[in-house]
Structures are given as structure tokens and as C-alpha cells.
Coordinates of C-alpha atoms in Angstrom, one line a residue:
Chain A
M11 CA -25.2 -19.8 -22.4
K12 CA -23.5 -22.3 -20.3
V13 CA -21.4 -20.9 -17.3
R14 CA -18.8 -22.9 -15.3
L15 CA -18.1 -21.9 -11.8
R16 CA -15.5 -23.0 -9.2
I17 CA -17.0 -22.0 -5.9
W18 CA -15.4 -22.0 -2.4
R19 CA -17.5 -24.4 -0.3
Q20 CA -16.8 -24.3 3.5
A21 CA -19.4 -25.8 6.1
G22 CA -18.5 -23.7 9.0
E23 CA -15.7 -21.3 10.3
Y24 CA -13.5 -24.4 11.7
D25 CA -14.1 -26.6 8.5
P26 CA -11.6 -27.1 5.8
G27 CA -12.8 -25.4 2.6
R28 CA -12.4 -26.2 -1.1
L29 CA -13.0 -25.0 -4.5
V30 CA -15.9 -27.4 -6.2
A31 CA -16.9 -27.1 -9.8
Y32 CA -20.4 -26.5 -11.0
E33 CA -22.2 -25.6 -14.1
V34 CA -25.0 -23.6 -15.2
E35 CA -26.4 -24.5 -18.5
D36 CA -29.5 -22.3 -19.0
A37 CA -27.6 -18.8 -17.8
S38 CA -28.6 -15.5 -19.8
P39 CA -26.1 -12.7 -20.3
D40 CA -28.5 -10.5 -18.7
M41 CA -28.5 -12.2 -15.2
S42 CA -26.9 -10.5 -12.7
F43 CA -24.2 -12.6 -10.9
L44 CA -26.6 -13.4 -7.6
E45 CA -29.4 -14.5 -10.1
L46 CA -26.9 -17.1 -11.4
L47 CA -26.0 -18.1 -7.8
D48 CA -29.9 -18.2 -7.4
V49 CA -30.5 -20.5 -10.3
L50 CA -27.6 -22.8 -9.2
N51 CA -29.0 -23.0 -5.7
E52 CA -32.5 -23.9 -6.9
R53 CA -30.9 -26.6 -8.8
L54 CA -28.7 -27.7 -5.6
I55 CA -31.7 -27.7 -3.4
A56 CA -33.6 -29.8 -6.0
A57 CA -31.0 -32.3 -6.2
G58 CA -31.1 -32.3 -2.2
E59 CA -27.6 -30.6 -2.1
R60 CA -26.7 -27.7 0.4
P61 CA -27.0 -24.6 -1.5
V62 CA -24.1 -22.1 -1.7
A63 CA -24.5 -19.9 1.1
F64 CA -23.9 -15.7 0.0
D65 CA -25.0 -12.6 1.4
H66 CA -27.3 -10.2 -0.4
D67 CA -30.1 -8.1 0.6
C68 CA -31.2 -5.2 -1.6
R69 CA -29.8 -6.0 -4.8
E70 CA -29.7 -2.5 -5.8
G71 CA -25.8 -1.8 -5.0
I72 CA -26.5 0.4 -1.9
C73 CA -26.9 -1.9 1.3
G74 CA -23.3 -3.3 1.3
M75 CA -24.4 -6.8 2.1
C76 CA -23.2 -8.6 -0.9
G77 CA -19.8 -9.2 -2.2
M78 CA -17.2 -12.0 -3.3
M79 CA -14.0 -12.5 -5.0
I80 CA -14.8 -12.9 -8.5
N81 CA -11.6 -14.2 -10.5
G82 CA -9.7 -12.7 -7.9
S83 CA -11.6 -9.2 -8.2
A84 CA -13.5 -8.0 -5.2
H85 CA -17.2 -7.5 -6.7
G86 CA -15.7 -8.7 -10.0
P87 CA -13.8 -7.0 -12.9
R88 CA -16.1 -4.2 -13.5
R89 CA -15.3 -0.7 -11.7
E90 CA -17.5 0.9 -9.2
T91 CA -19.9 -2.1 -9.1
T92 CA -21.3 -4.4 -6.6
T93 CA -21.7 -8.0 -7.0
C94 CA -25.3 -7.5 -7.3
Q95 CA -25.2 -5.2 -10.0
L96 CA -22.8 -7.2 -11.8
Y97 CA -24.1 -9.1 -14.9
L98 CA -22.9 -12.0 -16.9
R99 CA -22.3 -10.2 -20.0
D100 CA -19.6 -8.1 -18.0
L101 CA -17.6 -11.4 -17.2
P102 CA -15.6 -13.6 -19.6
T103 CA -17.5 -16.8 -19.5
R104 CA -15.2 -18.9 -21.8
R105 CA -13.1 -20.0 -18.7
P106 CA -14.6 -21.3 -15.4
I107 CA -15.4 -18.2 -12.8
T108 CA -13.7 -18.9 -9.7
V109 CA -15.8 -17.3 -6.5
E110 CA -14.2 -17.1 -3.2
P111 CA -15.1 -15.3 -0.1
W112 CA -13.5 -11.9 1.1
R113 CA -10.2 -13.1 2.8
A114 CA -9.1 -11.4 6.0
K115 CA -8.4 -12.3 9.7
G116 CA -10.9 -9.8 10.6
F117 CA -13.4 -11.4 8.5
P118 CA -13.7 -15.1 9.4
V119 CA -15.7 -17.2 7.1
I120 CA -19.3 -18.3 8.4
R121 CA -20.2 -20.6 5.3
D122 CA -19.0 -20.6 2.0
L123 CA -18.9 -17.1 0.7
V124 CA -20.4 -15.7 3.7
V125 CA -17.9 -13.8 6.2
D126 CA -18.6 -12.0 9.3
R127 CA -18.0 -8.6 8.9
S128 CA -19.0 -7.4 12.2
A129 CA -15.5 -6.3 12.9
L130 CA -16.2 -3.1 10.5
D131 CA -19.1 -2.3 13.1
K132 CA -16.7 -2.5 16.0
V133 CA -14.7 0.1 14.2
I134 CA -17.8 2.3 14.0
Q135 CA -18.5 1.7 17.4
A136 CA -15.0 3.0 18.5
G137 CA -15.7 6.7 17.5
G138 CA -17.8 6.5 13.9
Y139 CA -20.6 8.7 15.5
I140 CA -21.6 12.2 16.7
S141 CA -22.2 12.0 20.4
A142 CA -24.1 15.6 20.5
P143 CA -27.6 15.2 22.2
T144 CA -29.6 16.6 19.1
G145 CA -33.3 16.2 20.7
S146 CA -35.8 16.4 17.5
A147 CA -34.3 16.6 14.1
P148 CA -33.0 20.5 13.8
E149 CA -34.0 22.7 11.0
A150 CA -31.8 21.7 8.0
N151 CA -30.1 24.8 7.4
A152 CA -29.4 25.8 11.0
V153 CA -25.7 24.7 10.8
P154 CA -24.4 26.2 7.5
V155 CA -22.1 23.8 5.4
P156 CA -19.9 25.0 2.5
K157 CA -21.0 23.2 -0.7
A158 CA -17.1 21.8 -1.2
D159 CA -17.3 20.4 2.2
A160 CA -21.0 18.8 1.9
S161 CA -19.7 17.3 -1.3
R162 CA -16.7 15.8 0.0
A163 CA -18.4 14.5 3.2
F164 CA -21.2 13.1 0.9
D165 CA -18.6 11.3 -1.3
A166 CA -17.0 9.7 1.8
A167 CA -20.4 8.9 3.4
A168 CA -21.2 7.1 -0.1
C169 CA -19.2 3.9 1.8
I170 CA -21.4 1.1 2.3
G171 CA -19.1 -0.9 4.5
C172 CA -19.2 -3.8 2.0
G173 CA -15.6 -4.7 2.9
A174 CA -14.1 -5.0 -0.7
C175 CA -11.3 -2.7 0.3
V176 CA -10.2 -5.0 2.9
A177 CA -10.6 -7.9 0.7
A178 CA -8.5 -6.3 -2.1
C179 CA -5.8 -5.1 0.0
P180 CA -2.5 -6.8 -0.3
N181 CA -2.1 -5.6 3.5
G182 CA -5.7 -6.8 4.7
S183 CA -6.1 -3.3 5.9
A184 CA -9.7 -1.7 6.5
T185 CA -8.2 1.8 6.3
L186 CA -10.1 2.9 3.2
F187 CA -13.2 2.0 5.2
T188 CA -12.0 3.9 8.2
A189 CA -10.6 6.6 6.4
A190 CA -14.0 7.3 4.6
K191 CA -16.1 7.3 7.8
V192 CA -13.3 9.6 9.5
A193 CA -13.3 11.9 6.4
H194 CA -17.4 11.8 6.2
L195 CA -18.0 13.1 10.0
G196 CA -14.7 15.0 10.2
T197 CA -15.4 17.2 7.1
L198 CA -18.9 18.2 8.7
P199 CA -19.5 21.1 11.5
Q200 CA -21.1 18.7 13.7
G201 CA -18.3 16.2 13.6
Q202 CA -15.5 18.7 14.7
P203 CA -15.5 18.5 18.5
E204 CA -14.7 14.6 18.4
R205 CA -12.7 14.9 15.4
A206 CA -9.1 14.0 16.8
A207 CA -10.1 11.7 19.3
R208 CA -12.5 9.8 16.7
A209 CA -9.9 9.3 14.1
A210 CA -7.5 8.0 17.0
A211 CA -10.0 5.8 18.4
M212 CA -10.9 4.1 15.1
V213 CA -7.4 3.7 14.0
E214 CA -6.6 1.6 17.3
A215 CA -9.9 -0.3 17.1
Q216 CA -9.0 -1.5 13.3
D217 CA -5.3 -2.2 14.3
D218 CA -6.5 -4.2 17.5
L219 CA -9.2 -6.1 15.2
G220 CA -6.2 -7.8 13.4
F221 CA -6.4 -5.9 10.0
G222 CA -3.1 -4.7 8.4
G223 CA -1.8 -1.2 8.0
C224 CA -2.2 1.1 4.9
T225 CA 0.9 1.0 2.6
Q226 CA -0.9 3.0 0.0
M227 CA -1.0 0.3 -2.9
G228 CA -4.3 1.6 -4.1
E229 CA -5.9 -1.7 -4.6
C230 CA -8.9 -0.7 -2.1
V231 CA -9.6 2.3 -4.6
A232 CA -9.7 0.3 -7.8
A233 CA -12.1 -2.1 -5.8
C234 CA -14.5 0.3 -4.2
P235 CA -17.9 0.2 -5.5
K236 CA -18.5 3.4 -4.6
G237 CA -15.5 5.2 -6.0
I238 CA -14.0 6.4 -2.8
G239 CA -10.5 7.9 -3.5
M240 CA -7.1 8.1 -1.5
D241 CA -8.0 11.4 -0.5
V242 CA -9.8 10.4 2.4
I243 CA -6.8 8.2 3.7
A244 CA -4.7 11.6 3.6
H245 CA -7.6 12.9 5.9
L246 CA -7.5 10.1 8.3
N247 CA -3.7 10.5 8.5
H248 CA -3.8 14.2 9.1
D249 CA -6.4 13.7 11.7
V250 CA -4.7 10.9 13.7
L251 CA -1.2 13.0 13.6
Y252 CA -2.3 16.7 14.1
G253 CA -5.7 16.1 15.7
Chain B
M7 CA -0.3 15.1 18.2
A8 CA -3.2 16.5 20.3
T9 CA -4.4 12.7 20.8
F10 CA -1.5 10.4 20.5
T11 CA 1.6 10.2 22.9
A12 CA 4.6 9.1 21.0
P13 CA 4.5 5.3 22.3
R14 CA 0.7 4.9 21.1
L15 CA 1.4 6.6 17.7
W16 CA 4.3 3.9 17.4
S17 CA 2.0 1.4 18.2
S18 CA -0.5 2.3 15.6
T19 CA -0.3 1.4 11.8
V20 CA -0.7 5.1 10.8
G21 CA 2.0 6.3 13.2
K22 CA 4.7 3.7 12.0
K23 CA 3.7 5.1 8.3
A24 CA 4.3 8.6 9.6
V25 CA 7.9 7.5 10.9
M26 CA 8.8 5.8 7.6
A27 CA 7.5 9.3 6.0
V28 CA 9.6 11.4 8.0
T29 CA 12.7 9.2 8.0
G30 CA 12.1 8.5 4.2
V31 CA 12.5 12.2 3.7
V32 CA 15.5 12.5 5.9
L33 CA 17.2 9.7 3.5
L34 CA 16.0 11.4 0.4
L35 CA 17.5 14.6 1.0
Y36 CA 20.8 12.7 1.8
V37 CA 20.3 10.9 -1.4
V38 CA 19.8 13.9 -3.5
A39 CA 22.7 15.8 -2.1
H40 CA 24.9 12.7 -2.6
M41 CA 23.6 12.4 -6.1
A42 CA 24.6 16.2 -6.7
A43 CA 27.9 15.8 -5.3
N44 CA 28.9 12.7 -7.3
L45 CA 28.6 14.5 -10.5
K46 CA 31.7 16.4 -9.3
I47 CA 33.7 13.5 -11.0
F48 CA 33.0 15.2 -14.4
V49 CA 34.7 18.2 -13.4
G50 CA 38.0 16.2 -12.3
P51 CA 40.0 14.3 -9.6
E52 CA 40.8 17.6 -7.6
S53 CA 37.0 18.5 -7.6
L54 CA 35.7 15.3 -6.0
D55 CA 38.6 14.8 -3.5
G56 CA 38.9 18.3 -2.8
Y57 CA 34.8 18.1 -2.1
G58 CA 35.6 15.1 0.0
R59 CA 38.2 17.2 2.1
W60 CA 35.9 20.0 2.2
L61 CA 33.0 17.9 3.8
R62 CA 35.4 16.5 6.5
G63 CA 36.7 19.9 7.5
L64 CA 33.2 21.0 7.9
G65 CA 32.4 22.2 11.2
A66 CA 35.7 21.2 12.3
G67 CA 36.0 24.1 14.7
A68 CA 33.4 22.4 17.0
F69 CA 33.4 19.0 16.1
G70 CA 36.9 18.2 15.1
Y71 CA 38.0 17.1 11.5
G72 CA 35.3 14.6 10.1
G73 CA 33.2 15.2 13.3
L74 CA 30.2 16.5 11.4
I75 CA 30.4 13.5 9.0
W76 CA 29.8 10.9 11.9
I77 CA 27.1 12.9 13.1
A78 CA 25.5 12.8 9.9
R79 CA 26.1 9.2 9.8
V80 CA 24.6 8.4 13.3
V81 CA 21.3 10.3 12.0
L82 CA 21.3 8.3 8.9
V83 CA 21.6 5.1 10.4
A84 CA 19.0 5.9 12.9
A85 CA 16.6 6.8 10.3
V86 CA 17.5 3.7 8.4
V87 CA 16.8 1.6 11.8
L88 CA 13.6 3.4 12.4
H89 CA 12.6 3.2 8.5
M90 CA 13.4 -0.8 8.3
T91 CA 11.8 -1.8 11.8
A92 CA 8.6 0.1 10.9
A93 CA 8.5 -1.6 7.5
V94 CA 9.2 -5.1 9.0
Q95 CA 6.3 -4.7 11.5
L96 CA 4.0 -3.7 9.0
A97 CA 4.9 -6.3 6.6
R98 CA 4.6 -9.0 9.3
R99 CA 1.1 -7.4 10.4
A100 CA -0.1 -7.6 6.6
H101 CA 1.0 -11.3 6.7
A102 CA -0.9 -12.1 9.5
A103 CA -3.9 -9.8 8.4
R104 CA -4.5 -12.6 5.7
P105 CA -3.8 -15.9 7.0
V106 CA -5.9 -17.8 4.0
A107 CA -4.5 -16.6 0.8
Y108 CA -6.8 -16.2 -2.4
Q109 CA -6.7 -19.3 -5.0
V110 CA -7.0 -16.8 -7.7
R111 CA -5.6 -13.4 -7.4
P112 CA -4.1 -11.6 -10.5
R113 CA -2.1 -8.5 -10.0
V114 CA -4.4 -6.1 -11.3
H115 CA -4.2 -2.6 -10.0
G116 CA -1.1 -1.6 -8.1
S117 CA 2.0 0.0 -9.6
Y118 CA 5.2 -2.0 -10.0
A119 CA 6.8 0.6 -7.8
A120 CA 4.2 0.0 -5.1
R121 CA 4.5 -3.9 -5.1
T122 CA 8.3 -3.9 -4.8
M123 CA 8.8 -1.7 -2.1
R124 CA 9.6 -4.1 0.5
W125 CA 11.9 -6.3 -1.4
G126 CA 13.2 -3.2 -3.3
G127 CA 14.1 -1.9 0.0
V128 CA 16.0 -4.9 1.1
L129 CA 17.9 -4.8 -2.1
I130 CA 19.0 -1.0 -1.4
A131 CA 20.1 -1.8 1.9
L132 CA 22.4 -4.6 1.0
F133 CA 23.9 -2.4 -2.0
V134 CA 24.4 0.2 0.8
V135 CA 26.3 -2.4 2.8
Y136 CA 28.7 -3.2 -0.2
H137 CA 28.7 0.4 -1.3
V138 CA 30.3 1.7 2.0
L139 CA 33.0 -1.2 1.9
D140 CA 33.6 -0.4 -1.6
I141 CA 33.9 3.6 -1.6
T142 CA 34.1 4.5 2.0
T143 CA 36.1 2.2 3.9
G144 CA 37.8 0.8 0.6
T145 CA 38.1 -2.7 2.0
V146 CA 36.6 -4.2 -1.0
N147 CA 37.8 -1.5 -3.7
P148 CA 40.8 -2.6 -6.0
H149 CA 42.5 0.9 -5.1
G150 CA 41.1 1.3 -2.0
V151 CA 43.1 4.5 -0.7
P152 CA 41.4 6.9 1.7
G153 CA 40.9 10.3 0.5
E154 CA 41.6 9.3 -3.3
D155 CA 37.9 9.1 -4.0
Y156 CA 38.3 9.7 -7.7
A157 CA 41.0 6.9 -8.2
N158 CA 38.7 4.4 -6.0
V159 CA 35.4 5.2 -8.0
V160 CA 37.4 4.9 -11.3
A161 CA 38.9 1.5 -10.0
S162 CA 35.7 0.2 -8.9
F163 CA 33.6 0.7 -12.0
Q164 CA 36.3 -1.0 -14.3
R165 CA 34.5 -4.3 -13.4
W166 CA 31.3 -4.8 -15.3
Y167 CA 29.6 -6.7 -12.7
V168 CA 29.9 -4.1 -10.2
V169 CA 28.5 -1.5 -12.7
L170 CA 25.7 -3.8 -13.4
F171 CA 24.8 -4.2 -9.4
Y172 CA 25.1 -0.4 -9.2
L173 CA 22.7 0.4 -12.2
F174 CA 20.4 -2.5 -10.8
A175 CA 20.4 -0.9 -7.2
V176 CA 19.7 2.7 -8.5
V177 CA 16.8 1.4 -10.4
A178 CA 15.6 -0.1 -7.4
L179 CA 16.2 3.1 -5.5
G180 CA 14.3 5.1 -8.3
L181 CA 11.4 2.8 -8.1
H182 CA 11.5 3.0 -4.4
L183 CA 11.5 7.0 -4.4
R184 CA 8.7 6.7 -7.0
H185 CA 6.2 5.3 -4.5
G186 CA 7.8 6.6 -1.5
A187 CA 7.8 10.1 -2.2
A188 CA 4.1 10.2 -3.0
S189 CA 3.3 7.6 -0.3
A190 CA 5.3 9.9 2.2
L191 CA 3.1 12.8 1.8
R192 CA -0.2 11.1 2.0
S193 CA 1.0 9.1 5.4
L194 CA 1.8 12.9 6.8
G195 CA -1.8 13.7 5.8
S196 CA -1.3 15.9 2.8
A197 CA -4.1 15.3 0.0
R198 CA -2.2 17.0 -2.8
A199 CA -1.5 15.0 -5.7
V200 CA 2.1 14.7 -5.9
Q201 CA 2.5 12.0 -8.6
P202 CA 4.3 13.7 -11.0
V203 CA 6.8 15.4 -8.6
A204 CA 7.5 11.7 -7.4
V205 CA 8.3 10.4 -10.9
G206 CA 10.3 13.4 -11.9
L207 CA 12.3 13.1 -8.7
A208 CA 12.7 9.2 -9.4
V209 CA 14.0 9.9 -12.8
L210 CA 16.3 12.5 -11.8
V211 CA 17.9 10.4 -8.9
T212 CA 18.3 7.3 -10.8
A213 CA 19.8 9.2 -13.9
G214 CA 22.1 11.3 -11.7
F215 CA 23.5 8.3 -9.9
A216 CA 23.7 5.8 -13.1
V217 CA 25.6 8.3 -15.4
V218 CA 28.7 8.0 -13.2
P219 CA 29.5 4.3 -13.2
L220 CA 28.3 4.5 -17.1
S221 CA 30.8 7.0 -18.0
V222 CA 33.6 5.4 -15.9
Y223 CA 33.1 2.1 -17.7
F224 CA 32.9 3.4 -21.0
G225 CA 35.9 5.7 -20.6
L226 CA 34.4 9.1 -20.5
V227 CA 36.0 9.5 -17.0
K228 CA 39.4 8.2 -16.6

């Protein structure tokens, strides 16, 4: 099958970018979206052109490296799916597919579809950890965790930091990411001592990095490949306001 | 408030939303009371005008005739100013957070109510200015006699364009409440599912307000 693409090409952070049209003649419906870009890149390299730069690593939907706007949806139209796990059979291919990088002040474009997401690392550095000196790994059941808490913490911990929530948010906010980390640590007993300070510091870091504020539009939740819900945002607000 | 002082809270996006939630609840309580009181028009002129006199006389011993109303007005204006200031600041922040727009971005997920919060809020604010000049001060009211609330309302809603503007504004208010009521609880840290309550509240307030101009225009209230 033939797939037509319009891909954002930008040589560097301060270069002007534009959408460039490409065609891949021999695509298969069972190719992943990244495999389609691989095929395109092999052709571009053979022709002596610069290949399309895009982030990827595990290609199993768990590392959080890949991610791009596909026809205006973060990670494409399929719910709870990363770009690497999106297959051409899931996409309407009659019209050209537009591919753009994540757009946010906190995510400057490095090249083509690659953005610098280290702003999310800075949010983590502000408090997304537990600073207890633990020594060697403790016995797993030494600290009892109620099942419901463990499940909620695990749901929040599913966040892979891909940045789709920021890309989808009309306010360019990283709140779903920050909230997932705050809810993950703040639900577990080990996270309690630093619970209030963590939430406050991470929200301040996120604000200082130029992300917008949350107005609860819900676009992030629809885009999240890990199905993280709005409940973590309520948790974040609770911890910031009441400590 | 274990970790945030008030200025630090106001400077954070979470704090601004909390302020919007609290001021929104104040304004919501007023709106519901106002809507309920409006329905006195169906009892008759004496019921509505008498209610107005009762309201002005409330707490007259302490604050003088109409004094409590002025206190309520100060509280409401303060709530509106805080609510709008936070909203404008968050909107500007959102604008700055995405300097380069997407070439293709279909509106896929967010509800209509959520997407129209900002301009809906502006429309409601403009309507309130007109509404105060019409019913409260009587400046732009065809009857415009202070204290004759019933006659003022009936005179105002004889004009189709006023009725239309009023309906437009109360639908905007309903949409605003539909997103705002649910959003406010989450902004204040409650994870409870309140969507059906928000929808019910929005429909109730919109219908309660809309029934007055429609009844006047179609001659049910004369």
C-alpha cells in the first residue's frame, strides 16, 4: 500500500521548519509507524538526503522515548497506544498523514520530530524521589502497603514520561505528568514524610519551566498511552493545598 | 497550607485554580439564590417587590437600610475580580507555553463546555454589566423605577433582542457551570466523580433563569 506523509523538517532548534511531503510506496498495514519512518529513512539515506530524526528506543511501548503528533493526536488516534505500538492498519491512509513534533515552550525542537524533554527530568529533580537512606534493599514485606494503595500507586507509576500529556494539553501544561509522579510516591508509606514538600516543589518547578497551568480540559487523559486518569490531578492539588 | 504561604500559593498555577474554585463557589451560591428569588415573579408583583424590600431591610439594625446588600456586592465584586484575574493570568501563561502552534490539531476530546470557559466567562461578565444597568440601576430600562422590580422586569423583556441576549447569557452560564462545578472540586483536591451533579446544576440554573424572560415575552407574566 502507498502511504503519503507530511513530516515536520527542521534542521536545528533555531532553524525555521516546514512540513515536507513524502511517499512510501511499499508500506504494509502491519508495519508500525516507526517502521514506516525507518523505510522512509533508508530511502532518504540511499538518495543522499538527511533522514528524518525521531526518538525511539524499546519499541515495546514502555520506555517513553517515542512520541509525535500524528494527524494532530499525540501518539496517533489509537487510545492508550505509544507511537511505536501504532500500526498502519490503525490509521486512515487515504489522505496524507501529518507528523509534527510535540509543541511546548518546555520542549524545544532539537531536530525534525525530536524534542528536548529534559524539562520533565527537572520536575523529577525538584522532588520526585524518596530521600530516605535505605542501605541494601529491605525485605519486600517489611512495610505493609494496603492493596488499594498499592494498586493506585502502580496505576500512577505507569507513567513513562513520554510527554504526550504536555503535547495534547491546550494549555501546554505538564500537570498530568507531575501529578502522576506525586500520586505514585504520595500514595505509598515510604513517600509520606516528604509528601507536602514534594508536591509543592514539583509544581513550582513545572511552573518555572514555562509549562501552562491545568484547567482540566481532559485532553491529556485522552492522549496518555498509559491510561493515567484525572484522579492523580486531584491528588496533586490536595497535596499542594493541604500538605 | 502546610507548605505554601499565601503569596507563594497565588504565584503557582495550582493556587490560582484553587482561588478560582473558591471564588467560583461564592458566585455559584449567589447565582442559585438569585435564580430561586427570580421565580417569585410567578407569584405576583407584591411577592417580587416585597422580596426586594425585605432584602434591603435585612440586617438594617446593624448596617442600615440596604447595608447588607452593599456588603454582599463588595464580596461579589471581589470574587469576580479574583476569579477573572486568575483566569486571565492562566490564559496568558497557556498562550506562552505553546509559542509554535500545531499545523493540524482537530478538536477531539475536550467538551464544548471546557473549551468555551474563557470566552463564555467574558460573555457572562459583559451580560452582568448590562443586566445591572437594566434591572439594578434602571439606567437602560424602559420603565426604570427603583423598587418596582416586577414592572422593570416585565418592561425589559417586552423586547425580543433583550430576551435573546438574556437566553444566550444564561446558556453560557450553564456551560460555564457545567465545566466549572466539576473542575472546582478537583482544583480543591477532591477526586469524587461529580459530573452528573455538575450537569444537573447547570441545567437547573439555566432553566430557572430562562423561564422568566420567556414567560414575560410570551405573556404568561404581565
